[in-house]
Amino acid sequence: MDNIVNENEVIKLGSNYLRGTLEKSINDDFTGALSPEDVHISKFHGFYQQDDRDIRQQRKSQFLEPYFSFMLRARLPGGVCSSSQWLALDSISHRLGNGSIRLTTRQTFQFHGILKHNLKPLIQDINQALIDSIGGCGDINRNVMFNPNPRQSELHQEVYQITRQISEHLLPNTRAYHEIWLDGKKLEQEDQEPIYGDSYLPRKFKTGVAIPPDNDVDIYTNDLGFVAIAEQGKLIGFNVLAGGGMGTTHGDKSTYPRLADELGFISTDKVLDIAEDVVTVQRDEGDRVSRRHARLKYTIDRLGVEKFRQLVEKKANVKFKPAVEVKFEYQGDRFGWARGTDGQWNLTLFIENGRVIDSPEISIMTGLREIALQHQGDFRITPNQNLIIAGVAENQKAVIEKMAVESGLIDTKNSLTRLNSLACVAFPTCPQAMAEAERYFPSLISKIDELLERYDLNNQSLVVRMTGCPNGCARPFVAEIGLVGKGPGRYNLLLGGDGRGQRINKLYRENLNEKEILETLYKLFKRYKSERHDNEGFGNYVVRKGIVQPVIKPVEDFHA
Ligand code: SRM
Ligand code: SF4
């Protein structure tokens, strides 16, 4: 690769291991913003500068700077936090954020609306609750996802511990976070970054861990995936996957969503070495010129899977064995009570689009606070923006259920399709949003539900996902029905995910408004009702009937 690199590379390299001028920016009272360089560096510390897009024009016309605030995203491997940590988050969101908590599609939480002067107290408070935000964002490994459902208890616990180890192992080494936010002592010696080097990775990097048959983590969409392989309930190792990712750019055919390839099987003791070596091969081989092509998926397509596998094997001094055959059965979460093999009960609650806030209809924030005050076990955020009240003793089950019902957290009227739906944040905080998602999707789902009811299809659980732009934060490109924002009130409609997260969907109609979306789906549901095979999912049906062509090799097929 030649020596010309993009601006972000220069900023990272010159940041003195992620310090930049953050302290100065934070203390600058003349603006609610950070310096442009620190905006990039702040992501590695877990926060993003944003402005309220609803009032951007109004502020401009009043000659005011945009209404800047910050979003902070925590690192929470496997999505697990205790009841007391939940109570701390609740309190922090009211004191220092905008009074809501956002559960994300990567199994952690975000605070929105943090003013600059509140950032340091907020980071100190979450650390006080033993949660940090290092690597919540930035060009390093992000929150490591893992199946949160404690049903398969023993194996689950073992693999959860490995998930935590991966997250810890791939943390950056710099003391910048501790120095700037936690008033940690400045050490004499210079920082070293044995894994990342002084320029960190060319781009963000995402790792997931899955236990088949659950694909609730959408494992194939991660840069790096570990699929647990068990024999007679005992963990024997992992299939390693590499090169998944969702982000695309409208109109740029050189960008595409992609599913990860199988590199092969490894024993459990090799997991951390392999994780590190996949990361360092991407560090050295990834594109540092074009950020648009810098994700691992493009590195692998450029090098070829075989060459990439060899590079990792050489670094790790490990030979991959052939991957063990696995079967994933579904995406998304399973709701209601499930008993773990430890005899404890776990209650999965639907939190629409992950937004924890009280509204006139439903007291999500208050209800969860009341549960946390009683509950002795964990809270587990799912990779689908939902929440599990985990580890409930038999004698507490009725009490927890009563509180959940009274606050509206259990609503039997939600359709299966709504329960399975995901929408990203989009307006008003996301700077990339081209169309609404979180604020609009619930009403569109009600209309889609009506269409399904007309054809008596409401016992179907369709995977419908919406994003406000093609970055793909709600993983719309592995949905049976994906709606991707194109402009205000306009969406591309993609069809053909397989309901198990193992097939990329394909553009069916472009730039549709709501009326056009509903008319198009109405016609398709009508055909689906009469032509489908028994138990055939909608995504599989549209592919079988040739309504869309299957995407097998995204680099060639996605835009074809
Ligand atoms: Fe994302 C950027 C929100 C999961 C792909 N994502 C953003 C930003 C930070 C916008 C920005 O660039 O400033 C969004 C902040 C909005 C806000 O106000 O909160 C944002 N992404 C989210 C979250 C909160 C969506 C949600 O509704 O839950 C998810 C937080 C995950 C987490 O906890 O870490 C979120 N983002 C994802 C996922 C899904 C996943 O990882 O499983 C993807 C697709 C998978 C992937 O990475 O390929 C995703 N986000 C992106 C991209 C496109 C990356 C690419 O390769 O092209 C961007 C833009 C970028 O990186 O330049 C982006
Ligand atoms: Fe923002 Fe686009 Fe991600 Fe939605 S998909 S949160 S609009 S970056």
XYZ file of N, CA and C in Angstrom, residues 337-498:
486
model
N -40.890 -16.198 29.692
C -40.096 -16.909 30.689
C -39.417 -18.135 30.106
N -38.185 -18.371 30.496
C -37.498 -19.625 30.159
C -36.701 -20.035 31.392
N -36.734 -21.345 31.693
C -36.007 -21.796 32.876
C -34.629 -22.299 32.466
N -33.593 -21.851 33.157
C -32.242 -22.314 32.859
C -31.992 -23.670 33.486
N -30.902 -24.327 33.079
C -30.601 -25.642 33.652
C -30.201 -25.509 35.133
N -29.919 -24.286 35.575
C -29.625 -24.060 36.998
C -30.915 -23.888 37.819
N -32.076 -24.032 37.152
C -33.355 -23.928 37.861
C -33.854 -22.498 37.993
N -33.038 -21.506 37.657
C -33.466 -20.105 37.751
C -34.285 -19.727 36.519
N -35.135 -18.707 36.696
C -35.990 -18.259 35.588
C -35.432 -17.001 34.945
N -35.709 -16.861 33.643
C -35.221 -15.705 32.884
C -36.370 -15.149 32.054
N -36.573 -13.852 32.171
C -37.709 -13.223 31.489
C -37.202 -12.260 30.417
N -37.469 -12.604 29.151
C -37.049 -11.698 28.064
C -38.184 -10.718 27.765
N -37.852 -9.429 27.870
C -38.845 -8.364 27.671
C -38.577 -7.634 26.360
N -39.634 -7.287 25.671
C -39.507 -6.523 24.426
C -39.414 -5.034 24.768
N -38.327 -4.406 24.328
C -38.168 -2.959 24.528
C -38.132 -2.361 23.128
N -39.226 -1.751 22.705
C -39.311 -1.363 21.293
C -38.157 -0.447 20.891
N -37.386 -0.910 19.905
C -36.205 -0.205 19.393
C -35.200 0.157 20.495
N -35.288 -0.532 21.605
C -34.282 -0.371 22.655
C -34.390 0.902 23.472
N -35.447 1.691 23.267
C -35.515 3.002 23.952
C -36.153 2.832 25.329
N -35.360 3.043 26.359
C -35.854 2.943 27.735
C -36.222 4.348 28.207
N -37.526 4.594 28.246
C -38.029 5.916 28.653
C -39.500 5.718 29.038
N -40.006 6.528 29.914
C -41.431 6.436 30.243
C -42.251 7.221 29.218
N -43.405 6.693 28.864
C -44.322 7.424 27.981
C -45.714 7.287 28.590
N -46.698 8.030 28.100
C -48.040 7.888 28.676
C -48.545 6.444 28.571
N -48.117 5.716 27.551
C -48.642 4.351 27.342
C -47.906 3.312 28.175
N -46.605 3.502 28.398
C -45.816 2.425 28.993
C -44.662 2.997 29.831
N -44.563 2.483 31.077
C -43.552 3.027 32.009
C -42.311 2.138 31.998
N -41.567 2.194 30.903
C -40.422 1.279 30.764
C -39.350 1.605 31.802
N -39.003 2.876 31.899
C -37.925 3.284 32.810
C -38.309 2.980 34.256
N -39.510 3.410 34.644
C -39.956 3.210 36.024
C -40.114 1.728 36.327
N -40.703 0.997 35.385
C -40.926 -0.445 35.590
C -39.609 -1.171 35.813
N -38.609 -0.866 34.994
C -37.318 -1.552 35.129
C -36.618 -1.137 36.429
N -36.836 0.115 36.823
C -36.226 0.575 38.097
C -36.835 -0.216 39.258
N -38.162 -0.370 39.214
C -38.821 -1.105 40.310
C -38.374 -2.561 40.337
N -38.224 -3.139 39.144
C -37.745 -4.531 39.091
C -36.321 -4.600 39.649
N -35.477 -3.661 39.247
C -34.068 -3.693 39.704
C -33.976 -3.557 41.224
N -34.923 -2.843 41.830
C -34.887 -2.671 43.291
C -35.209 -3.986 44.009
N -35.925 -4.895 43.336
C -36.327 -6.179 43.943
C -35.429 -7.337 43.541
N -34.897 -7.244 42.303
C -34.308 -8.397 41.639
C -32.865 -8.638 42.096
N -32.569 -9.907 42.404
C -31.221 -10.235 42.895
C -30.262 -10.617 41.762
N -30.793 -10.979 40.594
C -29.932 -11.507 39.517
C -29.429 -10.411 38.590
N -29.256 -10.777 37.310
C -28.688 -9.847 36.313
C -29.764 -9.192 35.452
N -29.317 -8.142 34.753
C -30.033 -7.626 33.591
C -29.144 -7.984 32.396
N -29.727 -8.520 31.341
C -28.909 -8.841 30.169
C -29.498 -8.180 28.934
N -28.708 -7.289 28.355
C -29.162 -6.625 27.123
C -28.936 -7.608 25.983
N -29.925 -7.744 25.114
C -29.772 -8.679 23.998
C -29.184 -7.944 22.783
N -28.695 -8.673 21.789
C -28.171 -8.019 20.577
C -29.287 -7.455 19.699
N -30.519 -7.554 20.190
C -31.660 -7.070 19.411
C -32.431 -6.007 20.183
N -31.700 -5.267 21.009
C -32.228 -4.100 21.726
C -33.255 -4.458 22.792
N -33.315 -5.717 23.202
C -34.261 -6.113 24.245
C -33.526 -6.383 25.548
N -34.272 -6.819 26.569
C -33.673 -6.955 27.895
C -34.166 -8.231 28.574
N -33.224 -8.956 29.188
C -33.605 -10.159 29.933
C -33.412 -9.897 31.424
N -34.456 -10.182 32.197
C -34.314 -10.165 33.650
C -33.881 -11.594 33.983
N -32.606 -11.758 34.302
C -32.028 -13.103 34.329
C -31.728 -13.575 35.749
N -31.928 -14.879 35.951
C -31.580 -15.473 37.245
C -32.618 -15.164 38.317
N -33.892 -15.319 37.968
C -34.970 -15.043 38.930
C -35.296 -16.334 39.692
N -35.285 -16.259 41.010
C -35.616 -17.441 41.814
C -37.105 -17.741 41.677
N -37.450 -19.019 41.830
C -38.848 -19.471 41.687
C -39.791 -18.584 42.522
N -39.390 -18.290 43.765
C -40.313 -17.552 44.642
C -40.398 -16.052 44.312
N -39.568 -15.570 43.359
C -39.627 -14.169 42.953
C -40.362 -13.990 41.620
N -40.604 -15.122 40.968
C -41.108 -15.069 39.585
C -42.429 -14.289 39.485
N -43.355 -14.603 40.370
C -44.675 -13.971 40.293
C -44.569 -12.468 40.563
N -43.696 -12.101 41.502
C -43.545 -10.668 41.851
C -42.993 -9.895 40.653
N -41.953 -10.469 40.034
C -41.329 -9.783 38.886
C -42.347 -9.680 37.744
N -43.068 -10.751 37.527
C -44.037 -10.739 36.421
C -45.112 -9.670 36.665
N -45.576 -9.584 37.894
C -46.614 -8.595 38.218
C -46.099 -7.176 37.918
N -44.860 -6.915 38.337
C -44.314 -5.569 38.100
C -44.184 -5.300 36.600
N -43.753 -6.347 35.856
C -43.575 -6.176 34.405
C -44.929 -5.918 33.729
N -45.955 -6.630 34.165
C -47.279 -6.446 33.542
C -47.816 -5.060 33.894
N -47.708 -4.687 35.168
C -48.284 -3.393 35.600
C -47.626 -2.195 34.910
N -46.346 -2.315 34.620
C -45.697 -1.164 33.972
C -45.839 -1.220 32.450
N -46.476 -2.271 31.924
C -46.682 -2.368 30.470
C -45.530 -3.053 29.754
N -44.579 -3.599 30.527
C -43.424 -4.241 29.889
C -43.778 -5.590 29.267
N -44.875 -6.179 29.732
C -45.363 -7.385 29.057
C -46.685 -7.014 28.411
N -46.709 -7.025 27.103
C -47.918 -6.652 26.379
C -48.222 -7.753 25.374
N -49.234 -8.540 25.663
C -49.524 -9.700 24.815
C -50.093 -9.289 23.465
N -50.373 -7.994 23.287
C -50.948 -7.555 22.004
C -49.867 -7.338 20.921
N -48.590 -7.323 21.315
C -47.546 -7.112 20.309
C -47.508 -8.287 19.328
N -47.493 -7.964 18.041
C -47.450 -9.046 17.039
C -46.060 -9.680 17.030
N -45.985 -10.912 16.494
C -44.689 -11.591 16.410
C -43.723 -10.787 15.554
N -44.247 -10.159 14.509
C -43.381 -9.362 13.636
C -42.836 -8.140 14.369
N -43.675 -7.487 15.171
C -43.174 -6.334 15.934
C -42.077 -6.792 16.905
N -42.326 -7.929 17.556
C -41.347 -8.414 18.535
C -39.994 -8.688 17.882
N -40.037 -9.020 16.609
C -38.803 -9.382 15.905
C -38.187 -8.205 15.155
N -38.787 -7.014 15.288
C -38.350 -5.891 14.460
C -37.210 -5.120 15.117
N -36.411 -4.471 14.292
C -35.316 -3.623 14.788
C -35.293 -2.332 13.986
N -35.067 -1.224 14.684
C -34.817 0.035 13.960
C -33.656 0.741 14.634
N -32.831 1.389 13.844
C -31.684 2.125 14.405
C -32.167 3.455 14.988
N -31.240 4.211 15.555
C -31.584 5.482 16.213
C -32.060 6.534 15.196
N -31.249 6.792 14.196
C -31.509 7.824 13.173
C -31.801 9.208 13.793
N -32.841 9.921 13.302
C -33.116 11.280 13.810
C -33.580 11.242 15.261
N -33.301 12.221 16.078
C -32.658 13.491 15.745
C -31.155 13.501 16.027
N -30.600 12.417 16.595
C -29.205 12.515 17.039
C -28.190 12.058 16.004
N -28.550 11.111 15.146
C -27.532 10.529 14.262
C -27.196 11.471 13.107
N -25.941 11.846 12.982
C -25.566 12.780 11.912
C -25.670 12.172 10.521
N -25.733 10.838 10.448
C -25.743 10.175 9.132
C -27.158 9.920 8.616
N -28.158 10.143 9.458
C -29.521 9.737 9.080
C -30.024 10.501 7.855
N -30.598 9.754 6.912
C -31.230 10.367 5.739
C -32.746 10.312 5.886
N -33.218 9.365 6.700
C -34.660 9.195 6.927
C -34.862 8.783 8.377
N -36.106 8.895 8.849
C -36.425 8.473 10.222
C -36.306 6.955 10.353
N -36.051 6.485 11.565
C -36.123 5.039 11.820
C -36.837 4.818 13.157
N -36.109 4.947 14.288
C -36.700 4.646 15.610
C -38.029 5.360 15.839
N -38.126 6.637 15.455
C -39.343 7.410 15.771
C -40.519 7.041 14.869
N -40.212 6.460 13.691
C -41.266 6.207 12.701
C -41.663 4.734 12.625
N -40.687 3.854 12.864
C -40.889 2.431 12.585
C -42.086 1.817 13.320
N -42.309 2.145 14.617
C -43.444 1.506 15.297
C -44.764 1.707 14.562
N -44.986 2.903 13.989
C -46.266 3.131 13.302
C -46.307 2.360 11.989
N -45.172 2.237 11.327
C -45.166 1.459 10.076
C -45.414 -0.021 10.383
N -44.836 -0.514 11.457
C -45.054 -1.920 11.824
C -46.559 -2.167 12.062
N -47.252 -1.201 12.685
C -48.702 -1.380 12.893
C -49.403 -1.566 11.557
N -48.960 -0.809 10.550
C -49.608 -0.912 9.220
C -49.228 -2.225 8.536
N -47.987 -2.658 8.727
C -47.581 -3.958 8.151
C -48.372 -5.078 8.842
N -48.567 -4.931 10.158
C -49.376 -5.917 10.899
C -50.786 -6.033 10.313
N -51.362 -4.876 9.968
C -52.723 -4.904 9.391
C -52.739 -5.693 8.089
N -51.703 -5.502 7.262
C -51.639 -6.245 5.993
C -51.522 -7.739 6.267
N -50.685 -8.084 7.233
C -50.490 -9.509 7.549
C -51.801 -10.116 8.052
N -52.514 -9.330 8.865
C -53.788 -9.836 9.404
C -54.792 -10.100 8.290
N -54.788 -9.222 7.278
C -55.739 -9.389 6.179
C -55.583 -10.747 5.502
N -54.346 -11.233 5.483
C -54.102 -12.539 4.859
C -53.903 -13.639 5.894
N -54.338 -13.331 7.105
C -54.258 -14.335 8.152
C -52.811 -14.826 8.344
N -51.877 -13.889 8.192
C -50.454 -14.257 8.305
C -49.870 -13.746 9.619
N -50.766 -13.317 10.537
C -50.226 -12.687 11.746
C -49.603 -13.663 12.735
N -49.665 -14.967 12.428
C -48.920 -15.902 13.269
C -47.495 -16.083 12.740
N -47.144 -15.318 11.679
C -45.794 -15.361 11.120
C -44.904 -14.395 11.874
N -43.657 -14.792 12.105
C -42.716 -13.874 12.736
C -41.726 -13.425 11.674
N -42.031 -12.308 11.031
C -41.156 -11.817 9.954
C -40.006 -11.006 10.538
N -38.836 -11.116 9.948
C -37.702 -10.289 10.395
C -37.703 -9.019 9.549
N -38.230 -7.916 10.133
C -38.307 -6.638 9.416
C -37.402 -5.643 10.140
N -36.521 -5.013 9.407
C -35.577 -4.079 10.047
C -35.459 -2.788 9.239
N -35.342 -1.688 9.956
C -35.254 -0.385 9.289
C -34.033 0.396 9.775
N -33.357 1.044 8.835
C -32.300 1.987 9.215
C -32.508 3.297 8.461
N -31.993 4.354 9.059
C -32.150 5.682 8.451
C -31.142 5.963 7.360
N -30.199 5.055 7.146
C -29.200 5.206 6.082
C -28.576 3.839 5.809
N -27.726 3.733 4.784
C -27.216 2.395 4.440
C -26.037 1.919 5.288
N -25.732 2.619 6.383
C -24.655 2.117 7.240
C -25.034 0.787 7.895
N -26.326 0.562 8.052
C -26.773 -0.781 8.437
C -26.739 -1.089 9.920
N -26.983 -0.074 10.773
C -26.834 -0.279 12.225
C -27.856 -1.254 12.822
N -28.981 -1.480 12.164
C -29.940 -2.484 12.660
C -29.824 -3.767 11.810
N -28.701 -3.931 11.171
C -28.413 -5.106 10.328
C -29.571 -5.408 9.350
N -29.994 -4.383 8.587
C -31.149 -4.572 7.698
C -30.848 -5.496 6.521
N -29.543 -5.684 6.206
C -29.211 -6.475 5.007
C -29.241 -7.977 5.256
N -29.545 -8.375 6.503
C -29.803 -9.802 6.736
C -31.263 -10.007 7.181
N -32.118 -9.000 6.944
C -33.534 -9.122 7.310
C -34.306 -9.771 6.160
N -35.453 -10.364 6.489
C -36.323 -10.849 5.409
C -36.884 -9.655 4.636
N -37.220 -8.594 5.394
C -37.635 -7.327 4.775
C -36.751 -6.228 5.366
N -35.929 -5.626 4.531
C -35.061 -4.541 5.000
C -35.533 -3.225 4.407
N -35.610 -2.189 5.250
C -35.987 -0.862 4.775
C -34.848 0.087 5.112
N -34.242 0.655 4.088
C -33.016 1.434 4.279
C -33.244 2.856 3.787
N -33.074 3.824 4.687
C -33.384 5.226 4.387
C -32.611 5.765 3.197
N -33.341 6.499 2.349
C -32.738 7.064 1.134
C -32.823 8.585 1.173
N -33.906 9.101 1.793
C -34.142 10.538 1.898
C -35.349 10.695 2.807
N -35.745 11.940 3.140
C -36.884 12.102 4.049
C -38.118 11.320 3.577
N -38.595 10.399 4.399
C -39.795 9.629 4.077
C -39.618 8.606 2.963
N -38.386 8.327 2.561
C -38.130 7.432 1.412
C -37.175 6.307 1.816
N -37.510 5.111 1.369
C -36.704 3.939 1.759
C -36.491 3.001 0.582
N -35.323 2.361 0.558
C -35.122 1.224 -0.343
C -35.692 -0.011 0.337
N -36.334 -0.848 -0.449
C -36.930 -2.078 0.087
C -36.098 -3.264 -0.391
N -35.533 -3.995 0.573
C -34.728 -5.174 0.231
C -35.430 -6.422 0.746
N -35.319 -7.500 0.008
C -36.018 -8.730 0.377
C -35.071 -9.924 0.291
N -35.362 -10.952 1.097
C -34.707 -12.230 0.828
C -33.744 -12.740 1.884
N -33.666 -12.116 3.080
C -32.909 -12.746 4.164
C -33.569 -14.083 4.499
N -32.812 -15.013 5.062
C -33.366 -16.357 5.263
C -33.950 -16.590 6.651
